[in-house]
C-alpha cells in the first residue's frame, strides 16, 4: 500500500476532528464571552461600589465643601452600573435578589452620608464658617476686650480655655472636654468678680461661646468622633454588610460560570476524544509504515555528516515513497561527490593563480622600483666608457691637453658617484624586498626590558631625529620584561619612526611621537601615535601592501609597512591595526597574545 493513500485517510480524519473542535470552540467561546461580559461588569460594579463606600472615608479625612457634589455624582454612577449589571443577569433570581439587597444598603449608606454633610454645613467647613466660626468670633471678642483693659490674668485664662478647646478638637477625648468646662466656670467666676464697664459685654460673649461650643460638640458626637461612632460608625457597619453581600454575589457568579464551563468542556471532550482516537489509529498505521525507513535514513545521513564520505549509499529497498526518498538521496550524494571533486580541482587552480598573481604583482612593483637606479647606473657607466674611449684616442694621437684631462676626470668622478649612489640604492631595495618574506631567521629568542628597548631605540636613531623638529614620549609598564625576537621588534619600530619622520612632518610644526606599552590580560599591547600629516582615506586599506607610497618621486619604496605587517603577523604571531585621519596623524595598535613576560624591578 502506498503511503499517500494512508496519509490522505489520516488527514480526512484530522479535518473532521478539526471541524468538531471548531464547532465546540465556537460554543465555548460564546459561553466564555458571556461570562467575560458578566465578569467585566462585575469588576466595574466592584470598583464603583468601592469608590462609593470610600466616600465615607474621604469625608472623614477631608471635610470638603464639594463632598455633596462628589457624592451626588458617585451615587449616580453607582445607580447606572447597578442597572447595567441587573439587566445582564435579570434571568437569575438569586443574583437579582443579592443586587436588590446591596442597593437597599447603599440607600441607607447614602442617607447617613448626606446627613453628615448637612451637619458639617452647620458646623462649618473651615474655622470661620458655621457654628465653629461663631464660637471663635465670641472668644476672639473676649480676647480683644482683655487686651484693651490690659488684664493679664484674664488673657492667661482665655489662652488656657483655647488650649483645652484645641486639645479636645484634636484628640476627641472626654477629659479635655471636662477640663474645658472647668476653665469656662473659672473664667465666668472671674468675669463676675472684676469691676469694669466691659464686664456685661464679656459675660455675653462668654455665654454665646459656651452655647455655640456645646452645640458644636453635640453635632460632632452625632456624626461620630471616629469611624466607629455615630453616623460614621453606622456607615462602617453598612460597608461591611455590603462587602459581604458582594462577595456572596461574586462567588455565586464564579461558581455558576465554572459549572457551565465544565459541562460544555465535558461534552466537547467526549466528542473530540472519539474523533482523535480514530485519527491516532490512522496515524499509528502510517508511522509504523514510515518510521523504520526514516530512522535508517536519519542514521545514514548522520554517519555521512560525521565521516564526510559522500561515496556511501543508503542500501534501502522497498516499494514506497521512503524508498524513493532513499534513491533520491543516493543520487544527490553522487552529485555532491562529483561537485566536491570539481571544487577541489578548482580550488587548487585558484590557489596557484592567486600565488602567481601575488608574485607577479610583487615582482612587477620590485622591477619598476629597481629599474630606475639600475638605468641611471647603466647610463653613467656608458657615459664613462665613452669618455675613456675619447681619452685613449687623444692620448694615442698626442692631443691630450690638461684641461681636457681635468674635465674628463671630473666627469668620471661624477659618473662614479652617481653609479655608487644608485647601486647602493638598488642593494638597499633588494635587501628590503628580501625582508618582505619574513620567514628568514632574524635573531634568537631573548629577554629584554620593553621600556629600556624603546629608550635605546630612540637613542640609536638620534642622528635621524636631530634632522627634524620632533618630540617623543615613551610610556611602558615599569619592569616589564618579555621573551621574544628583539631584532624583529627593533625593525618594526625603526620603520614606524622613520615613516613618521619622512612622511608625517608638517612645515613649521613640531612632530610628537608617543609609544605606549602595556600588558592587558596576559597580552602585550603597543600603541604608536604621531600627530603628523596622517594618511589619505583611500590609502588606509592599502598601507600594508608592497610598493604603496606617496614619496615615490623622493626615493620612497613602499615596502616599510609591508615589512612591518609580515613581521607582526608571521614572525611574531600578532595582530596590527592602522587608523588615521588626514591632517591629524596616525594611530597603530599592535597586539601579541602568545608571549612570555615577567615583571623584574631593578635596584
Tab-separated table of N, CA and C in Angstrom, residues 216-318:
chain	number	residue	atom	x	y	z
A	216	UNK	N	-21.713	72.697	69.020
A	216	UNK	CA	-20.702	72.148	68.095
A	216	UNK	C	-20.282	70.741	68.519
A	217	UNK	N	-20.025	70.532	69.804
A	217	UNK	CA	-19.605	69.205	70.292
A	217	UNK	C	-20.742	68.199	70.182
A	218	UNK	N	-22.011	68.698	70.342
A	218	UNK	CA	-23.158	67.776	70.220
A	218	UNK	C	-23.276	67.263	68.794
A	219	UNK	N	-23.105	68.170	67.827
A	219	UNK	CA	-23.160	67.747	66.425
A	219	UNK	C	-22.011	66.780	66.097
A	220	UNK	N	-20.832	67.082	66.641
A	220	UNK	CA	-19.703	66.186	66.414
A	220	UNK	C	-19.976	64.794	66.961
A	221	UNK	N	-20.612	64.752	68.131
A	221	UNK	CA	-20.928	63.450	68.735
A	221	UNK	C	-21.934	62.695	67.865
A	222	UNK	N	-22.890	63.449	67.282
A	222	UNK	CA	-23.885	62.802	66.414
A	222	UNK	C	-23.205	62.220	65.165
A	223	UNK	N	-22.250	62.995	64.614
A	223	UNK	CA	-21.536	62.498	63.424
A	223	UNK	C	-20.592	61.350	63.782
A	224	UNK	N	-20.006	61.424	64.958
A	224	UNK	CA	-19.067	60.378	65.364
A	224	UNK	C	-17.645	60.915	65.408
A	225	UNK	N	-17.042	60.765	66.595
A	225	UNK	CA	-15.675	61.249	66.730
A	225	UNK	C	-14.700	60.416	65.919
A	226	UNK	N	-15.011	59.150	65.708
A	226	UNK	CA	-14.143	58.251	64.953
A	226	UNK	C	-14.983	57.470	63.952
A	227	UNK	N	-14.319	56.611	63.168
A	227	UNK	CA	-15.022	55.848	62.136
A	227	UNK	C	-15.951	54.793	62.702
A	228	UNK	N	-15.880	54.542	64.010
A	228	UNK	CA	-16.732	53.511	64.610
A	228	UNK	C	-17.832	54.100	65.476
A	229	UNK	N	-18.044	55.431	65.432
A	229	UNK	CA	-19.043	56.085	66.261
A	229	UNK	C	-20.034	56.848	65.387
A	230	UNK	N	-21.226	57.103	65.950
A	230	UNK	CA	-22.227	57.932	65.295
A	230	UNK	C	-22.604	57.446	63.911
A	231	UNK	N	-22.895	58.450	63.062
A	231	UNK	CA	-23.293	58.130	61.688
A	231	UNK	C	-22.165	57.456	60.920
A	232	UNK	N	-20.913	57.858	61.187
A	232	UNK	CA	-19.773	57.222	60.519
A	232	UNK	C	-19.686	55.747	60.891
A	233	UNK	N	-19.980	55.414	62.191
A	233	UNK	CA	-19.954	54.018	62.602
A	233	UNK	C	-21.044	53.207	61.928
A	234	UNK	N	-22.229	53.838	61.761
A	234	UNK	CA	-23.304	53.129	61.054
A	234	UNK	C	-22.907	52.818	59.612
A	235	UNK	N	-22.304	53.807	58.965
A	235	UNK	CA	-21.879	53.570	57.581
A	235	UNK	C	-20.773	52.528	57.507
A	236	UNK	N	-19.915	52.474	58.518
A	236	UNK	CA	-18.871	51.443	58.533
A	236	UNK	C	-19.495	50.047	58.589
A	237	UNK	N	-20.512	49.895	59.448
A	237	UNK	CA	-21.193	48.597	59.525
A	237	UNK	C	-21.912	48.282	58.207
A	238	UNK	N	-22.542	49.309	57.619
A	238	UNK	CA	-23.209	49.091	56.338
A	238	UNK	C	-22.203	48.675	55.257
A	239	UNK	N	-20.992	49.290	55.267
A	239	UNK	CA	-19.970	48.931	54.284
A	239	UNK	C	-19.558	47.474	54.438
A	240	UNK	N	-19.445	46.999	55.683
A	240	UNK	CA	-19.109	45.590	55.890
A	240	UNK	C	-20.192	44.673	55.350
A	241	UNK	N	-21.453	45.046	55.618
A	241	UNK	CA	-22.576	44.230	55.130
A	241	UNK	C	-22.594	44.214	53.598
A	242	UNK	N	-22.375	45.382	52.987
A	242	UNK	CA	-22.394	45.475	51.518
A	242	UNK	C	-21.267	44.634	50.920
A	243	UNK	N	-20.082	44.702	51.515
A	243	UNK	CA	-18.947	43.914	51.008
A	243	UNK	C	-19.222	42.427	51.128
A	244	UNK	N	-19.847	42.006	52.226
A	244	UNK	CA	-20.172	40.577	52.385
A	244	UNK	C	-21.173	40.131	51.319
A	245	UNK	N	-22.175	40.973	51.076
A	245	UNK	CA	-23.176	40.612	50.065
A	245	UNK	C	-22.553	40.591	48.670
A	246	UNK	N	-21.638	41.527	48.389
A	246	UNK	CA	-20.970	41.500	47.077
A	246	UNK	C	-20.077	40.264	46.940
A	247	UNK	N	-19.419	39.873	48.038
A	247	UNK	CA	-18.589	38.666	47.996
A	247	UNK	C	-19.444	37.443	47.673
A	248	UNK	N	-20.604	37.358	48.313
A	248	UNK	CA	-21.506	36.234	48.023
A	248	UNK	C	-21.955	36.265	46.565
A	249	UNK	N	-22.243	37.487	46.055
A	249	UNK	CA	-22.662	37.627	44.663
A	249	UNK	C	-21.542	37.176	43.718
A	250	UNK	N	-20.306	37.594	43.993
A	250	UNK	CA	-19.185	37.247	43.138
A	250	UNK	C	-18.906	35.743	43.160
A	251	UNK	N	-18.960	35.149	44.356
A	251	UNK	CA	-18.721	33.709	44.469
A	251	UNK	C	-19.786	32.918	43.713
A	252	UNK	N	-21.031	33.358	43.815
A	252	UNK	CA	-22.109	32.629	43.140
A	252	UNK	C	-21.932	32.707	41.626
A	253	UNK	N	-21.639	33.914	41.107
A	253	UNK	CA	-21.463	34.060	39.662
A	253	UNK	C	-20.266	33.247	39.171
A	254	UNK	N	-19.166	33.250	39.926
A	254	UNK	CA	-17.992	32.466	39.526
A	254	UNK	C	-18.295	30.978	39.522
A	255	UNK	N	-19.019	30.526	40.550
A	255	UNK	CA	-19.360	29.101	40.613
A	255	UNK	C	-20.267	28.710	39.450
A	256	UNK	N	-21.213	29.588	39.139
A	256	UNK	CA	-22.111	29.299	38.020
A	256	UNK	C	-21.344	29.250	36.701
A	257	UNK	N	-20.383	30.170	36.528
A	257	UNK	CA	-19.576	30.179	35.306
A	257	UNK	C	-18.734	28.916	35.195
A	258	UNK	N	-18.136	28.493	36.326
A	258	UNK	CA	-17.316	27.271	36.309
A	258	UNK	C	-18.159	26.053	35.982
A	259	UNK	N	-19.355	25.977	36.553
A	259	UNK	CA	-20.225	24.825	36.293
A	259	UNK	C	-20.616	24.755	34.816
A	260	UNK	N	-20.953	25.911	34.231
A	260	UNK	CA	-21.308	25.926	32.812
A	260	UNK	C	-20.127	25.517	31.940
A	261	UNK	N	-18.924	26.008	32.283
A	261	UNK	CA	-17.732	25.665	31.509
A	261	UNK	C	-17.416	24.171	31.614
A	262	UNK	N	-17.562	23.610	32.815
A	262	UNK	CA	-17.304	22.178	32.987
A	262	UNK	C	-18.246	21.334	32.128
A	263	UNK	N	-19.487	21.726	32.124
A	263	UNK	CA	-20.466	20.948	31.352
A	263	UNK	C	-20.146	21.014	29.854
A	264	UNK	N	-19.839	22.222	29.368
A	264	UNK	CA	-19.516	22.366	27.943
A	264	UNK	C	-18.246	21.597	27.587
A	265	UNK	N	-17.229	21.699	28.448
A	265	UNK	CA	-15.963	21.006	28.188
A	265	UNK	C	-16.126	19.497	28.212
A	266	UNK	N	-16.990	19.001	29.096
A	266	UNK	CA	-17.201	17.552	29.161
A	266	UNK	C	-17.792	17.028	27.855
A	267	UNK	N	-18.781	17.738	27.339
A	267	UNK	CA	-19.390	17.308	26.077
A	267	UNK	C	-18.383	17.397	24.931
A	268	UNK	N	-17.643	18.524	24.885
A	268	UNK	CA	-16.656	18.711	23.819
A	268	UNK	C	-15.558	17.669	23.887
A	269	UNK	N	-15.097	17.393	25.102
A	269	UNK	CA	-14.020	16.421	25.266
A	269	UNK	C	-14.452	15.027	24.810
A	270	UNK	N	-15.676	14.660	25.125
A	270	UNK	CA	-16.143	13.319	24.753
A	270	UNK	C	-16.150	13.145	23.226
A	271	UNK	N	-16.694	14.140	22.530
A	271	UNK	CA	-16.757	14.036	21.066
A	271	UNK	C	-15.362	14.081	20.465
A	272	UNK	N	-14.560	15.010	20.962
A	272	UNK	CA	-13.204	15.167	20.421
A	272	UNK	C	-12.369	13.924	20.668
A	273	UNK	N	-12.549	13.298	21.825
A	273	UNK	CA	-11.774	12.113	22.160
A	273	UNK	C	-12.051	10.985	21.165
A	274	UNK	N	-13.326	10.791	20.812
A	274	UNK	CA	-13.660	9.727	19.874
A	274	UNK	C	-13.019	9.969	18.505
A	275	UNK	N	-13.094	11.209	18.035
A	275	UNK	CA	-12.517	11.515	16.729
A	275	UNK	C	-10.990	11.437	16.747
A	276	UNK	N	-10.395	11.924	17.816
A	276	UNK	CA	-8.932	11.856	17.906
A	276	UNK	C	-8.438	10.420	18.028
A	277	UNK	N	-9.236	9.592	18.680
A	277	UNK	CA	-8.846	8.185	18.770
A	277	UNK	C	-8.756	7.567	17.380
A	278	UNK	N	-9.721	7.903	16.547
A	278	UNK	CA	-9.682	7.397	15.182
A	278	UNK	C	-8.473	7.956	14.427
A	279	UNK	N	-8.214	9.251	14.599
A	279	UNK	CA	-7.070	9.876	13.927
A	279	UNK	C	-5.754	9.267	14.383
A	280	UNK	N	-5.637	9.015	15.682
A	280	UNK	CA	-4.411	8.416	16.206
A	280	UNK	C	-4.200	7.005	15.675
A	281	UNK	N	-5.292	6.276	15.536
A	281	UNK	CA	-5.173	4.924	14.998
A	281	UNK	C	-4.632	4.963	13.571
A	282	UNK	N	-5.164	5.897	12.774
A	282	UNK	CA	-4.676	6.038	11.405
A	282	UNK	C	-3.226	6.511	11.380
A	283	UNK	N	-2.884	7.442	12.254
A	283	UNK	CA	-1.507	7.943	12.317
A	283	UNK	C	-0.546	6.847	12.740
A	284	UNK	N	-0.986	5.993	13.665
A	284	UNK	CA	-0.120	4.897	14.103
A	284	UNK	C	0.204	3.964	12.934
A	285	UNK	N	-0.776	3.711	12.113
A	285	UNK	CA	-0.540	2.849	10.962
A	285	UNK	C	0.485	3.482	10.014
A	286	UNK	N	0.334	4.802	9.762
A	286	UNK	CA	1.269	5.482	8.863
A	286	UNK	C	2.665	5.527	9.471
A	287	UNK	N	2.747	5.861	10.751
A	287	UNK	CA	4.063	5.929	11.419
A	287	UNK	C	4.777	4.589	11.401
A	288	UNK	N	4.009	3.544	11.574
A	288	UNK	CA	4.618	2.214	11.548
A	288	UNK	C	5.186	1.911	10.166
A	289	UNK	N	4.526	2.438	9.148
A	289	UNK	CA	4.983	2.197	7.789
A	289	UNK	C	6.266	2.973	7.472
A	290	UNK	N	6.367	4.197	7.998
A	290	UNK	CA	7.479	5.051	7.564
A	290	UNK	C	8.594	5.199	8.607
A	291	UNK	N	8.318	4.848	9.883
A	291	UNK	CA	9.323	5.100	10.929
A	291	UNK	C	10.622	4.332	10.672
A	292	UNK	N	10.513	3.060	10.271
A	292	UNK	CA	11.722	2.258	10.053
A	292	UNK	C	12.611	2.904	8.987
A	293	UNK	N	11.985	3.272	7.853
A	293	UNK	CA	12.777	3.876	6.785
A	293	UNK	C	13.396	5.205	7.193
A	294	UNK	N	12.611	6.048	7.912
A	294	UNK	CA	13.138	7.351	8.324
A	294	UNK	C	14.270	7.224	9.327
A	295	UNK	N	14.114	6.280	10.280
A	295	UNK	CA	15.187	6.077	11.259
A	295	UNK	C	16.476	5.639	10.570
A	296	UNK	N	16.317	4.746	9.600
A	296	UNK	CA	17.505	4.269	8.908
A	296	UNK	C	18.137	5.383	8.080
A	297	UNK	N	17.298	6.190	7.414
A	297	UNK	CA	17.837	7.301	6.638
A	297	UNK	C	18.506	8.343	7.547
A	298	UNK	N	17.907	8.596	8.710
A	298	UNK	CA	18.494	9.561	9.640
A	298	UNK	C	19.866	9.092	10.126
A	299	UNK	N	19.971	7.808	10.465
A	299	UNK	CA	21.262	7.270	10.903
A	299	UNK	C	22.284	7.337	9.771
A	300	UNK	N	21.822	7.048	8.558
A	300	UNK	CA	22.735	7.087	7.416
A	300	UNK	C	23.260	8.504	7.182
A	301	UNK	N	22.340	9.523	7.208
A	301	UNK	CA	22.760	10.904	6.991
A	301	UNK	C	23.710	11.368	8.098
A	302	UNK	N	23.449	10.967	9.342
A	302	UNK	CA	24.338	11.311	10.446
A	302	UNK	C	25.720	10.712	10.247
A	303	UNK	N	25.762	9.462	9.768
A	303	UNK	CA	27.047	8.808	9.516
A	303	UNK	C	27.809	9.522	8.400
A	304	UNK	N	27.079	9.949	7.353
A	304	UNK	CA	27.729	10.674	6.255
A	304	UNK	C	28.301	11.994	6.758
A	305	UNK	N	27.529	12.716	7.609
A	305	UNK	CA	27.994	14.012	8.136
A	305	UNK	C	29.221	13.846	9.018
A	306	UNK	N	29.252	12.767	9.806
A	306	UNK	CA	30.396	12.569	10.695
A	306	UNK	C	31.645	12.133	9.947
A	307	UNK	N	31.462	11.344	8.899
A	307	UNK	CA	32.615	10.803	8.173
A	307	UNK	C	33.026	11.659	6.977
A	308	UNK	N	32.128	12.570	6.523
A	308	UNK	CA	32.384	13.378	5.313
A	308	UNK	C	32.704	12.499	4.102
A	309	UNK	N	32.118	11.306	4.107
A	309	UNK	CA	32.329	10.374	2.997
A	309	UNK	C	31.063	10.336	2.152
A	310	UNK	N	31.099	11.072	1.015
A	310	UNK	CA	29.912	11.161	0.163
A	310	UNK	C	29.845	10.029	-0.862
A	311	UNK	N	30.720	9.053	-0.713
A	311	UNK	CA	30.658	7.885	-1.595
A	311	UNK	C	29.760	6.797	-1.019
A	312	UNK	N	29.252	6.977	0.213
A	312	UNK	CA	28.377	5.989	0.850
A	312	UNK	C	26.992	6.029	0.197
A	313	UNK	N	26.242	4.902	0.295
A	313	UNK	CA	24.897	4.809	-0.268
A	313	UNK	C	23.957	4.211	0.772
A	314	UNK	N	22.632	4.480	0.630
A	314	UNK	CA	21.649	4.104	1.662
A	314	UNK	C	21.405	2.600	1.742
A	315	UNK	N	21.437	1.889	0.632
A	315	UNK	CA	21.180	0.437	0.594
A	315	UNK	C	19.779	0.113	1.116
A	316	UNK	N	18.786	1.012	0.906
A	316	UNK	CA	17.425	0.786	1.387
A	316	UNK	C	16.573	0.285	0.226
A	317	UNK	N	15.810	-0.803	0.478
A	317	UNK	CA	14.998	-1.418	-0.569
A	317	UNK	C	13.531	-1.368	-0.169
A	318	UNK	N	12.634	-1.350	-1.153
A	318	UNK	CA	11.208	-1.337	-0.867
A	318	UNK	C	10.429	-0.817	-2.066
